[in-house]
mmCIF file of C-alpha atoms in Angstrom:
data_model
loop_
_atom_site.group_PDB
_atom_site.id
_atom_site.type_symbol
_atom_site.label_atom_id
_atom_site.label_comp_id
_atom_site.label_asym_id
_atom_site.label_seq_id
_atom_site.Cartn_x
_atom_site.Cartn_y
_atom_site.Cartn_z
ATOM 1 C CA MET A 1 -15.911 51.499 0.049
ATOM 2 C CA ARG A 2 -12.693 50.200 1.557
ATOM 3 C CA ARG A 3 -11.761 48.664 -1.790
ATOM 4 C CA TYR A 4 -12.336 52.028 -3.443
ATOM 5 C CA ASP A 5 -10.194 53.816 -0.857
ATOM 6 C CA TYR A 6 -7.437 51.236 -1.307
ATOM 7 C CA ASP A 7 -7.481 51.681 -5.098
ATOM 8 C CA MET A 8 -7.409 55.457 -4.754
ATOM 9 C CA LYS A 9 -4.428 55.307 -2.386
ATOM 10 C CA LYS A 10 -2.661 52.958 -4.785
ATOM 11 C CA THR A 11 -3.344 55.341 -7.694
ATOM 12 C CA TYR A 12 -2.074 58.299 -5.674
ATOM 13 C CA ARG A 13 1.116 56.389 -4.867
ATOM 14 C CA TYR A 14 1.679 55.660 -8.559
ATOM 15 C CA ILE A 15 1.094 59.319 -9.427
ATOM 16 C CA VAL A 16 3.474 60.468 -6.683
ATOM 17 C CA MET A 17 6.095 57.962 -7.889
ATOM 18 C CA LEU A 18 5.720 59.136 -11.492
ATOM 19 C CA ILE A 19 6.062 62.762 -10.423
ATOM 20 C CA ALA A 20 9.139 61.888 -8.346
ATOM 21 C CA VAL A 21 10.724 60.008 -11.272
ATOM 22 C CA PHE A 22 9.937 62.908 -13.607
ATOM 23 C CA LEU A 23 11.476 65.425 -11.183
ATOM 24 C CA LEU A 24 14.574 63.251 -10.813
ATOM 25 C CA PHE A 25 14.823 63.077 -14.594
ATOM 26 C CA LEU A 26 14.556 66.875 -14.839
ATOM 27 C CA CYS A 27 17.217 67.244 -12.134
ATOM 28 C CA GLY A 28 19.486 64.883 -14.089
ATOM 29 C CA VAL A 29 19.018 66.862 -17.305
ATOM 30 C CA PHE A 30 19.626 70.135 -15.462
ATOM 31 C CA LEU A 31 22.826 68.800 -13.836
ATOM 32 C CA PHE A 32 24.074 67.477 -17.185
ATOM 33 C CA LEU A 33 23.480 70.820 -18.920
ATOM 34 C CA TYR A 34 24.987 72.685 -15.967
ATOM 35 C CA ARG A 35 28.125 70.545 -16.097
ATOM 36 C CA MET A 36 28.412 71.177 -19.848
ATOM 37 C CA GLU A 37 28.166 74.936 -19.263
ATOM 38 C CA ILE A 38 30.736 74.741 -16.456
ATOM 39 C CA LYS A 39 33.093 72.833 -18.762
ATOM 40 C CA LYS A 40 32.651 75.474 -21.448
ATOM 41 C CA TYR A 41 33.219 78.264 -18.957
ATOM 42 C CA GLN A 42 36.310 76.636 -17.445
ATOM 43 C CA TRP A 43 37.864 76.048 -20.856
ATOM 44 C CA VAL A 44 37.200 79.633 -21.931
ATOM 45 C CA GLN A 45 38.514 81.118 -18.679
ATOM 46 C CA LEU A 46 41.703 79.071 -18.800
ATOM 47 C CA GLN A 47 42.270 80.034 -22.443
ATOM 48 C CA ARG A 48 41.840 83.718 -21.602
ATOM 49 C CA GLU A 49 44.042 83.622 -18.501
ATOM 50 C CA ASN A 50 46.765 81.821 -20.409
ATOM 51 C CA LEU A 51 46.783 84.456 -23.153
ATOM 52 C CA GLU A 52 46.470 87.633 -21.100
ATOM 53 C CA TYR A 53 50.112 88.388 -20.453
ATOM 54 C CA ILE A 54 51.213 88.228 -24.104
ATOM 55 C CA PHE A 55 48.519 90.636 -25.349
ATOM 56 C CA ASP A 56 48.894 94.365 -24.773
ATOM 57 C CA ASP A 57 46.144 96.982 -25.085
ATOM 58 C CA SER A 58 46.743 97.461 -28.814
ATOM 59 C CA ALA A 59 45.951 93.824 -29.635
ATOM 60 C CA PRO A 60 42.321 93.190 -30.616
ATOM 61 C CA CYS A 61 40.771 90.187 -28.879
ATOM 62 C CA ARG A 62 37.326 88.623 -29.237
ATOM 63 C CA LEU A 63 35.284 86.319 -27.052
ATOM 64 C CA LEU A 64 32.260 85.033 -28.967
ATOM 65 C CA LYS A 65 29.407 82.674 -28.253
ATOM 66 C CA LEU A 66 28.837 80.065 -30.942
ATOM 67 C CA SER A 67 25.562 81.789 -31.854
ATOM 68 C CA ASP A 68 27.437 85.083 -32.385
ATOM 69 C CA ALA A 69 30.377 83.648 -34.311
ATOM 70 C CA GLU A 70 29.220 85.264 -37.554
ATOM 71 C CA GLU A 71 30.365 88.618 -36.113
ATOM 72 C CA LEU A 72 33.948 87.446 -36.558
ATOM 73 C CA TYR A 73 33.592 87.695 -40.336
ATOM 74 C CA GLN A 74 32.196 91.223 -40.331
ATOM 75 C CA GLU A 75 35.196 93.190 -39.080
ATOM 76 C CA VAL A 76 38.777 94.033 -39.991
ATOM 77 C CA TYR A 77 41.145 93.741 -37.007
ATOM 78 C CA GLU A 78 44.131 96.074 -36.903
ATOM 79 C CA THR A 79 47.312 95.778 -34.858
ATOM 80 C CA ALA A 80 51.068 96.233 -35.415
ATOM 81 C CA TYR A 81 54.324 94.242 -35.254
ATOM 82 C CA ASP A 82 57.954 94.725 -36.267
ATOM 83 C CA PHE A 83 58.453 91.839 -38.701
ATOM 84 C CA ASP A 84 61.390 93.303 -40.617
ATOM 85 C CA GLY A 85 63.442 94.091 -37.505
ATOM 86 C CA ASP A 86 63.873 97.818 -38.148
ATOM 87 C CA LYS A 87 62.577 98.684 -34.639
ATOM 88 C CA ILE A 88 59.394 100.165 -36.126
ATOM 89 C CA ALA A 89 56.167 98.190 -35.880
ATOM 90 C CA GLU A 90 54.382 97.832 -39.214
ATOM 91 C CA PRO A 91 50.564 98.029 -39.394
ATOM 92 C CA VAL A 92 48.994 94.557 -39.527
ATOM 93 C CA GLN A 93 45.467 93.688 -40.677
ATOM 94 C CA ILE A 94 43.679 90.456 -39.805
ATOM 95 C CA ILE A 95 40.598 89.471 -41.779
ATOM 96 C CA PHE A 96 38.391 86.394 -41.348
ATOM 97 C CA GLU A 97 36.234 85.373 -44.279
ATOM 98 C CA ARG A 98 33.682 82.669 -44.930
ATOM 99 C CA GLN A 99 33.681 80.980 -48.329
ATOM 100 C CA PRO A 100 31.233 78.286 -49.518
ATOM 101 C CA GLU A 101 33.581 75.385 -48.750
ATOM 102 C CA GLN A 102 35.933 76.825 -46.126
ATOM 103 C CA LYS A 103 36.767 79.541 -43.618
ATOM 104 C CA LEU A 104 39.930 81.604 -43.978
ATOM 105 C CA VAL A 105 42.064 84.009 -42.008
ATOM 106 C CA THR A 106 44.292 86.463 -43.879
ATOM 107 C CA ILE A 107 47.135 88.374 -42.214
ATOM 108 C CA THR A 108 48.510 91.371 -44.080
ATOM 109 C CA ALA A 109 51.533 93.344 -42.849
ATOM 110 C CA GLU A 110 52.511 96.590 -44.569
ATOM 111 C CA GLY A 111 54.717 95.929 -47.576
ATOM 112 C CA ILE A 112 54.591 92.130 -47.163
ATOM 113 C CA GLU A 113 52.713 89.537 -49.232
ATOM 114 C CA PRO A 114 49.611 88.448 -47.265
ATOM 115 C CA VAL A 115 49.447 85.093 -45.476
ATOM 116 C CA GLN A 116 46.268 83.048 -45.728
ATOM 117 C CA VAL A 117 45.346 79.956 -43.676
ATOM 118 C CA VAL A 118 42.290 77.704 -43.900
ATOM 119 C CA LEU A 119 40.630 77.547 -40.477
ATOM 120 C CA ASP A 120 39.404 74.352 -38.887
ATOM 121 C CA CYS A 121 36.125 75.278 -37.149
ATOM 122 C CA PRO A 122 33.815 72.244 -36.894
ATOM 123 C CA ASP A 123 30.203 73.074 -36.112
ATOM 124 C CA GLY A 124 29.377 72.727 -32.422
ATOM 125 C CA TYR A 125 33.006 72.768 -31.250
ATOM 126 C CA GLN A 126 34.683 75.375 -29.101
ATOM 127 C CA MET A 127 37.782 76.845 -30.659
ATOM 128 C CA SER A 128 40.396 79.491 -30.205
ATOM 129 C CA CYS A 129 42.586 81.032 -32.881
ATOM 130 C CA VAL A 130 45.715 82.783 -31.639
ATOM 131 C CA ILE A 131 47.874 84.879 -33.983
ATOM 132 C CA THR A 132 51.294 85.876 -32.698
ATOM 133 C CA GLY A 133 54.479 87.576 -33.720
ATOM 134 C CA ILE A 134 57.581 85.651 -32.646
ATOM 135 C CA ASP A 135 61.058 87.012 -31.996
ATOM 136 C CA GLY A 136 62.841 83.727 -32.630
ATOM 137 C CA LYS A 137 66.468 82.691 -32.586
ATOM 138 C CA THR A 138 66.480 82.576 -36.377
ATOM 139 C CA GLY A 139 64.612 85.853 -36.877
ATOM 140 C CA GLN A 140 61.061 87.149 -36.902
ATOM 141 C CA GLN A 141 58.212 84.703 -37.352
ATOM 142 C CA LEU A 142 54.430 84.582 -37.529
ATOM 143 C CA GLY A 143 52.505 81.915 -35.614
ATOM 144 C CA ILE A 144 48.884 80.844 -35.943
ATOM 145 C CA VAL A 145 47.616 78.321 -33.387
ATOM 146 C CA GLU A 146 44.139 76.792 -33.510
ATOM 147 C CA SER A 147 42.825 74.919 -30.469
ATOM 148 C CA VAL A 148 39.694 72.907 -31.247
ATOM 149 C CA PHE A 149 37.878 71.406 -28.254
ATOM 150 C CA SER A 150 34.775 69.281 -27.716
ATOM 151 C CA PRO A 151 33.406 69.748 -24.166
ATOM 152 C CA GLU A 152 31.152 66.722 -24.603
ATOM 153 C CA GLU A 153 34.133 64.457 -25.353
ATOM 154 C CA GLY A 154 36.514 66.346 -23.076
ATOM 155 C CA LYS A 155 39.293 66.399 -25.651
ATOM 156 C CA GLY A 156 40.506 68.266 -28.684
ATOM 157 C CA TYR A 157 43.370 68.879 -31.085
ATOM 158 C CA LEU A 158 45.758 71.606 -32.220
ATOM 159 C CA ASN A 159 46.677 73.049 -35.586
ATOM 160 C CA CYS A 160 49.963 74.966 -35.622
ATOM 161 C CA HIS A 161 50.974 77.076 -38.619
ATOM 162 C CA LEU A 162 54.358 78.795 -38.541
ATOM 163 C CA PHE A 163 55.817 81.276 -41.058
ATOM 164 C CA SER A 164 59.374 82.624 -41.176
ATOM 165 C CA PHE A 165 60.056 86.148 -42.432
ATOM 166 C CA LYS A 166 62.629 86.007 -45.241
ATOM 167 C CA ASP A 167 63.426 88.419 -48.088
ATOM 168 C CA ASN A 168 60.500 90.653 -47.144
ATOM 169 C CA SER A 169 57.970 87.803 -47.364
ATOM 170 C CA PHE A 170 56.471 85.075 -45.189
ATOM 171 C CA VAL A 171 57.555 81.503 -45.914
ATOM 172 C CA LYS A 172 55.704 78.600 -44.311
ATOM 173 C CA SER A 173 58.100 76.694 -42.059
ATOM 174 C CA ALA A 174 55.769 74.375 -40.091
ATOM 175 C CA ASP A 175 52.231 73.064 -40.451
ATOM 176 C CA TYR A 176 51.290 70.545 -37.772
ATOM 177 C CA THR A 177 48.124 68.915 -36.484
ATOM 178 C CA TYR A 178 48.476 67.273 -33.090
ATOM 179 C CA SER A 179 46.250 65.422 -30.657
ATOM 180 C CA GLY A 180 47.010 62.975 -27.880
ATOM 181 C CA VAL A 181 45.402 61.177 -24.953
ATOM 182 C CA ILE A 182 47.595 59.714 -22.219
ATOM 183 C CA GLY A 183 46.290 56.565 -20.557
ATOM 184 C CA GLY A 184 49.038 56.127 -17.981
ATOM 185 C CA PRO A 185 52.630 57.211 -17.244
ATOM 186 C CA GLY A 186 54.158 57.783 -20.658
ATOM 187 C CA HIS A 187 51.564 55.595 -22.398
ATOM 188 C CA MET A 188 49.624 57.136 -25.274
ATOM 189 C CA VAL A 189 46.288 55.464 -25.980
ATOM 190 C CA GLU A 190 44.872 57.788 -28.622
ATOM 191 C CA GLY A 191 45.996 60.539 -30.935
ATOM 192 C CA CYS A 192 47.329 61.608 -34.293
ATOM 193 C CA VAL A 193 50.220 63.731 -35.558
ATOM 194 C CA GLU A 194 50.275 65.177 -39.044
ATOM 195 C CA ASN A 195 52.805 67.287 -40.902
ATOM 196 C CA SER A 196 51.385 69.030 -43.974
ATOM 197 C CA MET A 197 54.714 70.403 -45.222
ATOM 198 C CA PRO A 198 55.211 68.855 -48.705
ATOM 199 C CA GLU A 199 58.897 68.040 -48.215
ATOM 200 C CA ASN A 200 58.211 66.014 -45.063
ATOM 201 C CA ALA A 201 54.517 65.127 -45.116
ATOM 202 C CA TYR A 202 53.217 62.348 -42.854
ATOM 203 C CA VAL A 203 50.198 61.223 -40.847
ATOM 204 C CA TYR A 204 50.689 58.876 -37.900
ATOM 205 C CA ASP A 205 48.071 57.462 -35.563
ATOM 206 C CA VAL A 206 49.244 56.204 -32.179
ATOM 207 C CA GLN A 207 47.276 52.960 -32.477
ATOM 208 C CA THR A 208 48.642 51.994 -35.891
ATOM 209 C CA SER A 209 52.047 53.705 -35.995
ATOM 210 C CA GLN A 210 53.049 54.049 -32.358
ATOM 211 C CA ASN A 211 56.815 54.381 -32.853
ATOM 212 C CA GLU A 212 56.500 57.004 -35.573
ATOM 213 C CA TYR A 213 53.788 58.805 -33.618
ATOM 214 C CA ILE A 214 55.886 59.019 -30.443
ATOM 215 C CA TYR A 215 58.991 60.148 -32.342
ATOM 216 C CA GLU A 216 57.261 62.821 -34.437
ATOM 217 C CA ARG A 217 55.216 64.020 -31.450
ATOM 218 C CA SER A 218 58.494 64.615 -29.597
ATOM 219 C CA VAL A 219 59.863 66.527 -32.596
ATOM 220 C CA ILE A 220 56.751 68.710 -32.792
ATOM 221 C CA LEU A 221 56.794 69.482 -29.058
ATOM 222 C CA ALA A 222 60.513 70.374 -29.191
ATOM 223 C CA ASP A 223 60.279 72.469 -32.370
ATOM 224 C CA MET A 224 57.321 74.478 -31.131
ATOM 225 C CA LYS A 225 58.924 75.003 -27.725
ATOM 226 C CA ASP A 226 62.016 76.451 -29.444
ATOM 227 C CA VAL A 227 59.928 79.183 -31.077
ATOM 228 C CA GLY A 228 57.964 79.960 -27.917
ATOM 229 C CA LEU A 229 54.846 77.807 -28.332
ATOM 230 C CA ARG A 230 54.683 75.164 -25.618
ATOM 231 C CA LEU A 231 52.180 72.542 -26.736
ATOM 232 C CA PRO A 232 50.481 70.402 -24.067
ATOM 233 C CA TYR A 233 51.532 66.778 -23.595
ATOM 234 C CA GLU A 234 47.944 65.730 -24.088
ATOM 235 C CA THR A 235 44.828 67.364 -25.489
ATOM 236 C CA MET A 236 42.479 66.036 -22.803
ATOM 237 C CA GLY A 237 40.446 68.072 -20.348
ATOM 238 C CA LYS A 238 41.362 71.753 -20.349
ATOM 239 C CA PHE A 239 44.419 71.496 -22.576
ATOM 240 C CA GLN A 240 46.317 74.729 -23.112
ATOM 241 C CA VAL A 241 49.145 76.026 -25.242
ATOM 242 C CA ARG A 242 51.606 78.109 -23.237
ATOM 243 C CA TYR A 243 53.454 81.043 -24.720
ATOM 244 C CA LYS A 244 56.958 82.219 -23.886
ATOM 245 C CA ARG A 245 58.114 85.806 -23.522
ATOM 246 C CA ASN A 246 59.502 85.978 -27.067
ATOM 247 C CA VAL A 247 55.914 85.632 -28.338
ATOM 248 C CA THR A 248 53.855 88.807 -28.829
ATOM 249 C CA GLY A 249 50.087 88.535 -29.052
ATOM 250 C CA LEU A 250 48.609 90.123 -32.169
ATOM 251 C CA PHE A 251 45.036 88.788 -32.032
ATOM 252 C CA TYR A 252 43.000 86.035 -30.462
ATOM 253 C CA VAL A 253 39.432 84.884 -30.740
ATOM 254 C CA ILE A 254 37.704 82.278 -28.547
ATOM 255 C CA VAL A 255 34.435 80.836 -29.811
ATOM 256 C CA TYR A 256 32.456 78.813 -27.263
#
């Protein structure tokens, strides 16, 4: 009888231990998922707060969950901006479309040839697409900035498309992709810079072309700052693009 009681107590202890381990496992999974949601929320909130002051009430803005992202391609977004400098804002239409091999955004201003850009929206990533009018030193410009972020990895990258307004049409003046991870004071450990403009095309990775990477990264940061788009020094954590007062928000969408 005592042997039986001892075996039963031992079995109960094993069961209790298994239940405790299982509960700890569930707690770990819950905490992991909670942290992922918090990261998503923080990134979205910071993106929104950083954009608020450059968007007035006439600018359409969308905040979409990943599961609802298809809604983006079902509407035409309308706003206005004075691209030709005549002090009268022209109607502007923004249309997102999904094609078999790619996703596109088309910006059409009244009387101006439309601008079309291929969007970089990897499945499972958070992203924001910000479309702005820019009152630059050299005239009116159109800016399209894509921020692509992976909350699991805690890092992302930027695509910056810039168009100058010349002779009643938009002419592409910059097309950059930029990422960067800083490991210590002034030391880049990871990242890539790419210029897709045909007359000065390049792709540099910090680990294989450090000198060229550092130089071209500095050029990109300076050029974008001049037009009112302040790119972050690194695309880790909750990286944000900052916008100066000469930038006017036309439309933004955040997909998370």
